[in-house]
PDB file of C-alpha atoms in Angstrom:
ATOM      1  CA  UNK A   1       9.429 -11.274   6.911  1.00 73.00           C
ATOM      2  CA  UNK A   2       6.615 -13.599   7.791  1.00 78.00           C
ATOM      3  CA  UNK A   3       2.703 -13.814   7.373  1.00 84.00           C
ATOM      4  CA  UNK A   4       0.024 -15.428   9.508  1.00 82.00           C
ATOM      5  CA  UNK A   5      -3.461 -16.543   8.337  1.00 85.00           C
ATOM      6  CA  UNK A   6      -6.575 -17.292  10.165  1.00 83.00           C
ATOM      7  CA  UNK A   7     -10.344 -17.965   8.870  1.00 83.00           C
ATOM      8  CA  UNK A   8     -10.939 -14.214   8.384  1.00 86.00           C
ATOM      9  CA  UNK A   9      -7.467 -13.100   6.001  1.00 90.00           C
ATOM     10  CA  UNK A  10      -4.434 -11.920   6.872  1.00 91.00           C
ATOM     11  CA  UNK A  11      -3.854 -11.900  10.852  1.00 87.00           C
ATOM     12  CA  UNK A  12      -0.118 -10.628  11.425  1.00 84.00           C
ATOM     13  CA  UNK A  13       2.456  -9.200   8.976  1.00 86.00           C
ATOM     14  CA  UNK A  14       6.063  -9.368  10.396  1.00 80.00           C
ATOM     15  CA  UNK A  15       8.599  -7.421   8.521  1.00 76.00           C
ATOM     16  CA  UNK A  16      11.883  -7.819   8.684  1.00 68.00           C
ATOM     17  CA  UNK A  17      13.570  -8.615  12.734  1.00 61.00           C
ATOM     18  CA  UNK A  18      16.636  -8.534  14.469  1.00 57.00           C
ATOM     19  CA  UNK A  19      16.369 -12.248  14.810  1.00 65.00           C
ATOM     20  CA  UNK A  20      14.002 -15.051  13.309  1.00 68.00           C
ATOM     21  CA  UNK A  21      13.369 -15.882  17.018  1.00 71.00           C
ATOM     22  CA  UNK A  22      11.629 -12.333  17.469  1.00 64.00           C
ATOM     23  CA  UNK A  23       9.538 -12.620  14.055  1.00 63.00           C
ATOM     24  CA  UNK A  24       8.465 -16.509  14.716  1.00 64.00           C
ATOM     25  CA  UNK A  25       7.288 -15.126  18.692  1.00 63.00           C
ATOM     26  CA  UNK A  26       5.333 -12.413  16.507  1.00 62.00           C
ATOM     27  CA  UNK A  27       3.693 -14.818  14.531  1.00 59.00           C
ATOM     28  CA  UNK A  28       2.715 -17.565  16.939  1.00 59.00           C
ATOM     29  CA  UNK A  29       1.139 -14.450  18.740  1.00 59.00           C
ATOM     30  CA  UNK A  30      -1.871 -14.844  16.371  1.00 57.00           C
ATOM     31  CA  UNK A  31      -4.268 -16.764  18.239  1.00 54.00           C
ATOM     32  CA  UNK A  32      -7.435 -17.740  15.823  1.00 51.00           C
ATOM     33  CA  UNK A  33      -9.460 -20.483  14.460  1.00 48.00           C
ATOM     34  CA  UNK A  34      -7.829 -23.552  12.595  1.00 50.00           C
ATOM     35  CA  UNK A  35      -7.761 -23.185   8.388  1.00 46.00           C
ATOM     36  CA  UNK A  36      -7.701 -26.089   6.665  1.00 54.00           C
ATOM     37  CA  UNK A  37      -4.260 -26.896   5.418  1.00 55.00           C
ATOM     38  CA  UNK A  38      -4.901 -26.164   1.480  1.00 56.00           C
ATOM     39  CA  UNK A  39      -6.565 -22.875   2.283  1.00 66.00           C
ATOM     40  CA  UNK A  40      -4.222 -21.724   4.625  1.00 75.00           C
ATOM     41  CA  UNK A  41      -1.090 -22.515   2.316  1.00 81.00           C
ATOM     42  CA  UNK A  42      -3.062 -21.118  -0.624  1.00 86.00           C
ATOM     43  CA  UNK A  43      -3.926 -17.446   1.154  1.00 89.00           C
ATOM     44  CA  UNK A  44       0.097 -17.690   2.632  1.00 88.00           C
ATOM     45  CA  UNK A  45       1.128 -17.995  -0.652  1.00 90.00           C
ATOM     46  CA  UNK A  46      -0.753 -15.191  -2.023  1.00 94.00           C
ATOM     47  CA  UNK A  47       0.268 -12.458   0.530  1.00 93.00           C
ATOM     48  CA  UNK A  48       3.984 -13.874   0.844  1.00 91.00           C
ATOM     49  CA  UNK A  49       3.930 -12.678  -3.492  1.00 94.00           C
ATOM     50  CA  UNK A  50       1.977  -9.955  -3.019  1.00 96.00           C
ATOM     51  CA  UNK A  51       4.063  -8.531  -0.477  1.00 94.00           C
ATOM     52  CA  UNK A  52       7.192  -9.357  -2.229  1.00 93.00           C
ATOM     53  CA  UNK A  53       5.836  -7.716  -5.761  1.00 96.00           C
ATOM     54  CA  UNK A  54       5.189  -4.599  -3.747  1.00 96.00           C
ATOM     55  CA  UNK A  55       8.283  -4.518  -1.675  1.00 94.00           C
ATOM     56  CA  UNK A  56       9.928  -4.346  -4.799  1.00 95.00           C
ATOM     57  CA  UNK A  57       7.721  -1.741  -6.432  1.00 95.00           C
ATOM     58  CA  UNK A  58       6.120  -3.883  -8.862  1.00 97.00           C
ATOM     59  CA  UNK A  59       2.745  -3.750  -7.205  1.00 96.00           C
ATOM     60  CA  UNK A  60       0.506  -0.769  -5.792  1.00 96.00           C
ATOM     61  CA  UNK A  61      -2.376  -2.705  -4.016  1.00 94.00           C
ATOM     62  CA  UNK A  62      -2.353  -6.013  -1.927  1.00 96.00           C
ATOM     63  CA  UNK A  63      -5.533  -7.535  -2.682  1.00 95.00           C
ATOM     64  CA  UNK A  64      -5.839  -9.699   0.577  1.00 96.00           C
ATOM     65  CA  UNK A  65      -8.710  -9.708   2.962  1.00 95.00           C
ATOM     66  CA  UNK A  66      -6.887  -8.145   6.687  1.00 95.00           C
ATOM     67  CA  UNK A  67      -8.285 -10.160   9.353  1.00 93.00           C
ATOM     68  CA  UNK A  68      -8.364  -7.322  11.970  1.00 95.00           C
ATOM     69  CA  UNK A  69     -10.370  -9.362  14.978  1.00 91.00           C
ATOM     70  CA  UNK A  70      -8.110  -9.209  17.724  1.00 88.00           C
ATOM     71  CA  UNK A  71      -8.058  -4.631  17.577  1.00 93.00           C
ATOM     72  CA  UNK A  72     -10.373  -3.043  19.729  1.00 96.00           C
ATOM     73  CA  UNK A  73     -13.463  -1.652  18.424  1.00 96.00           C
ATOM     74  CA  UNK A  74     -11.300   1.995  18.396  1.00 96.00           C
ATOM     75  CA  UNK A  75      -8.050  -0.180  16.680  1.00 97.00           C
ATOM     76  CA  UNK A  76     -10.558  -1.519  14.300  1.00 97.00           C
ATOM     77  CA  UNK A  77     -11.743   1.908  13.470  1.00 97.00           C
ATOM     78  CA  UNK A  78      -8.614   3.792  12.970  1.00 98.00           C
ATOM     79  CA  UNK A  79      -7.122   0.446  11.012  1.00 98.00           C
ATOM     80  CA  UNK A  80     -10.098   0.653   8.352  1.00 97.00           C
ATOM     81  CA  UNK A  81      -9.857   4.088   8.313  1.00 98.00           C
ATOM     82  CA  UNK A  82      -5.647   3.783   7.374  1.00 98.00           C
ATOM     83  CA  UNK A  83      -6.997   1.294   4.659  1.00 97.00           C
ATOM     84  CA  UNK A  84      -8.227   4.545   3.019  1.00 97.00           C
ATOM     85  CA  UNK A  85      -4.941   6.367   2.198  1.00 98.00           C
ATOM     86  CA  UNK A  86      -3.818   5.032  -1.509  1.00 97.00           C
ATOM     87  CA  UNK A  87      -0.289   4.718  -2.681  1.00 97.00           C
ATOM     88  CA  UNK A  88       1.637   7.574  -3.085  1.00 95.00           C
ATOM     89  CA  UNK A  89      -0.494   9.783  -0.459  1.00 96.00           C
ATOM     90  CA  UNK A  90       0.114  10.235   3.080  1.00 96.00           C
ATOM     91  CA  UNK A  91      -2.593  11.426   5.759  1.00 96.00           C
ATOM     92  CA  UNK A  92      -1.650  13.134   9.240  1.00 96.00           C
ATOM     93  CA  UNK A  93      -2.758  11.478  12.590  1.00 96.00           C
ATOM     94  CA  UNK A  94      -5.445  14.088  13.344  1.00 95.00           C
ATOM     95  CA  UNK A  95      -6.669  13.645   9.697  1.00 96.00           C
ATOM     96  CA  UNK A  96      -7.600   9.810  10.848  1.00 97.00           C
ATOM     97  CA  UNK A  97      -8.776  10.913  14.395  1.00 96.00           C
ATOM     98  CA  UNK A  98     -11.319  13.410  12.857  1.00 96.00           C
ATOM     99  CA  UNK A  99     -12.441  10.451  10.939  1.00 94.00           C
ATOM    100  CA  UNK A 100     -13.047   8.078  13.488  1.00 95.00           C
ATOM    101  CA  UNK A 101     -14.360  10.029  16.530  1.00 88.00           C
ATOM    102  CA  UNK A 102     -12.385  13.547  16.666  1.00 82.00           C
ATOM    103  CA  UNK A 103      -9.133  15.812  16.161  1.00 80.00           C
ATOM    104  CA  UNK A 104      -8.115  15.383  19.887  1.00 87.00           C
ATOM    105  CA  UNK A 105      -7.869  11.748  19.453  1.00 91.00           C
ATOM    106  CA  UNK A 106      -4.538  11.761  17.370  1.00 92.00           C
ATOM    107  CA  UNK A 107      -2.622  10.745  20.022  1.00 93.00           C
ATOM    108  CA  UNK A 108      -5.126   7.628  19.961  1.00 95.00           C
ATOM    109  CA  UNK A 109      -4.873   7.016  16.806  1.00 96.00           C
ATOM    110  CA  UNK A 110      -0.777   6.895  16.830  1.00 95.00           C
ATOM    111  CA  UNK A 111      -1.102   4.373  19.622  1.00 96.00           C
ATOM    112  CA  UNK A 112      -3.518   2.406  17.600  1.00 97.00           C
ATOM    113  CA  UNK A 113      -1.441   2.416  14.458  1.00 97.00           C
ATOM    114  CA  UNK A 114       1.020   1.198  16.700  1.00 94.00           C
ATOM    115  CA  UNK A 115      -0.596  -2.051  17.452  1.00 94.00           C
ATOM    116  CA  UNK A 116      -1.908  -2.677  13.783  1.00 95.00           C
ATOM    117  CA  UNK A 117      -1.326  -6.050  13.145  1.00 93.00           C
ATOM    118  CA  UNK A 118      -0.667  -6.177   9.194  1.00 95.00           C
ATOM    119  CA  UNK A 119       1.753  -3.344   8.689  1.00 94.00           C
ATOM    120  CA  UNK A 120       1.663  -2.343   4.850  1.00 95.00           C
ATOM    121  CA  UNK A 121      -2.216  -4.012   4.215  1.00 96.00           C
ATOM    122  CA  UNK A 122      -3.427  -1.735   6.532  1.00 98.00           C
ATOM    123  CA  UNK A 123      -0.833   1.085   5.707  1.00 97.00           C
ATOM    124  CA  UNK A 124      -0.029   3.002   9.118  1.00 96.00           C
ATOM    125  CA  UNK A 125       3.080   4.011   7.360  1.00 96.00           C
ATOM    126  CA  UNK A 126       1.320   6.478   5.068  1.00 97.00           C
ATOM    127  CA  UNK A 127       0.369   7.978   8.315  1.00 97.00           C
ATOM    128  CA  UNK A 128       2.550  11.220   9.762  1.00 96.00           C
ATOM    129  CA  UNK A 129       2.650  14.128  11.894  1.00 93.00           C
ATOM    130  CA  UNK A 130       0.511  17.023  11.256  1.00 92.00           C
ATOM    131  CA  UNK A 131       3.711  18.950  10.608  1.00 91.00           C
ATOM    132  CA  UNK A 132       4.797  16.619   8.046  1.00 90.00           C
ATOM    133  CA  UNK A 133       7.504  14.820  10.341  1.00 92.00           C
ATOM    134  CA  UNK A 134       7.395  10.851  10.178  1.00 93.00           C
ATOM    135  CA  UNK A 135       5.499  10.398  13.943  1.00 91.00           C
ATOM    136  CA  UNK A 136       6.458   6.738  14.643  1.00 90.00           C
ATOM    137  CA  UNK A 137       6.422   3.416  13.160  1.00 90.00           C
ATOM    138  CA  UNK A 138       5.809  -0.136  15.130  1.00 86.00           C
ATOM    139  CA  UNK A 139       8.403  -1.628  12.480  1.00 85.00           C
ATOM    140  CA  UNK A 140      11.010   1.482  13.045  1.00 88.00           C
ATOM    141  CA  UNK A 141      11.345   4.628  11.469  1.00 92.00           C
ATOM    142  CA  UNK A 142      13.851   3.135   8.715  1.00 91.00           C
ATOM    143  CA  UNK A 143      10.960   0.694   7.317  1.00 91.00           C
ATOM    144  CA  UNK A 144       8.995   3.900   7.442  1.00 94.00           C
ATOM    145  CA  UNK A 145      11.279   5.595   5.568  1.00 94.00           C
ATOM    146  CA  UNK A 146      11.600   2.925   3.181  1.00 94.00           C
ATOM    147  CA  UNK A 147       8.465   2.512   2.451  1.00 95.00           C
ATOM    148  CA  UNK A 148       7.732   6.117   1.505  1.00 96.00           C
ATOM    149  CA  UNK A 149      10.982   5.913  -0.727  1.00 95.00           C
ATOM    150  CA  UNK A 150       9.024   3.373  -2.520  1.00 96.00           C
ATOM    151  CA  UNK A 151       6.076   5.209  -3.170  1.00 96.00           C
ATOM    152  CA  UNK A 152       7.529   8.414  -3.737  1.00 94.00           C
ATOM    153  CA  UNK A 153       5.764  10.586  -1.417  1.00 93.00           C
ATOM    154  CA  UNK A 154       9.560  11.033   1.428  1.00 88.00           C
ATOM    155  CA  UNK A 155      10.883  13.404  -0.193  1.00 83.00           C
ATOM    156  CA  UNK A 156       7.646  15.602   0.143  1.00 76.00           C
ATOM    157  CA  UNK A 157       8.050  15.117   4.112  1.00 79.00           C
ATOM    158  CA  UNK A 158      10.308  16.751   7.087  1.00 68.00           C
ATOM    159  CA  UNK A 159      12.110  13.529   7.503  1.00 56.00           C
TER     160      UNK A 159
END
């Protein structure tokens, strides 16, 4: 797992890889504006325990700022509206396309989810099919799966 910072919050969240070479290409990916060393180290900090405490169920919310600059104006959309599903909930892909322009966008939205930067901030994974099948995941569907486990809302899912 690794975490990138930039001026604005959280930039990139890698979960776990096949390799450290394919997380540490993820990260140097993020392309932003020099922090100064103390600030960067203390926000790294920060999201590296806050992940960790909710990874391991002790924690419901991350309270870090998502720096979501490098979406699209339509990523940015459907990523802020994902921000909106709490712990323990899940909302279908057409639920989030109504939201940010119209039901015949869920296809859209999937593809946006896909390229959300900060998997688990913004929490694409509480996001499924409108039949109640998982969809897809950009981390695979056995993080997905995982991370439902955790919050108790799988087993209410075709999985």
């Amino acid at each position: 797992m690794g975490v990138a910072v930039s001026p604005l919050g959280v930039a990139r969240i890698v979960l776990p890889q096949v390799s450290r070479a394919k997380a540490e290409r993820d990260l140097l990916s993020v392309n932003s504006a020099p922090l100064r060393e103390h600030e960067a180290l203390a926000l790294l900090a920060q999201a590296q325990a806050q992940l960790v405490e909710f990874l391991a169920g002790k924690r419901r919310t991350l309270d870090l700022p998502p720096d979501l600059s490098l979406g699209t104006p339509f990523q940015r959309k459907v990523w802020r509206a994902a921000l909106r599903i709490p712990y323990g909930r899940v909302r279908s892909y057409k639920w989030i396309a109504v939201r940010v322009g119209g039901g015949r966008y869920a296809r859209a939205v999937g593809l946006a989810l896909g390229a959300n930067p900060v998997p688990i901030l913004v929490p694409c994974h509480r996001v499924v099919a409108q039949d109640g099948s998982l969809g897809g995941f950009s981390c695979g569907l056995p993080a997905k799966r995982k991370l439902l486990t955790l919050e108790g809302t799988l087993k209410q899912l075709k999985s």
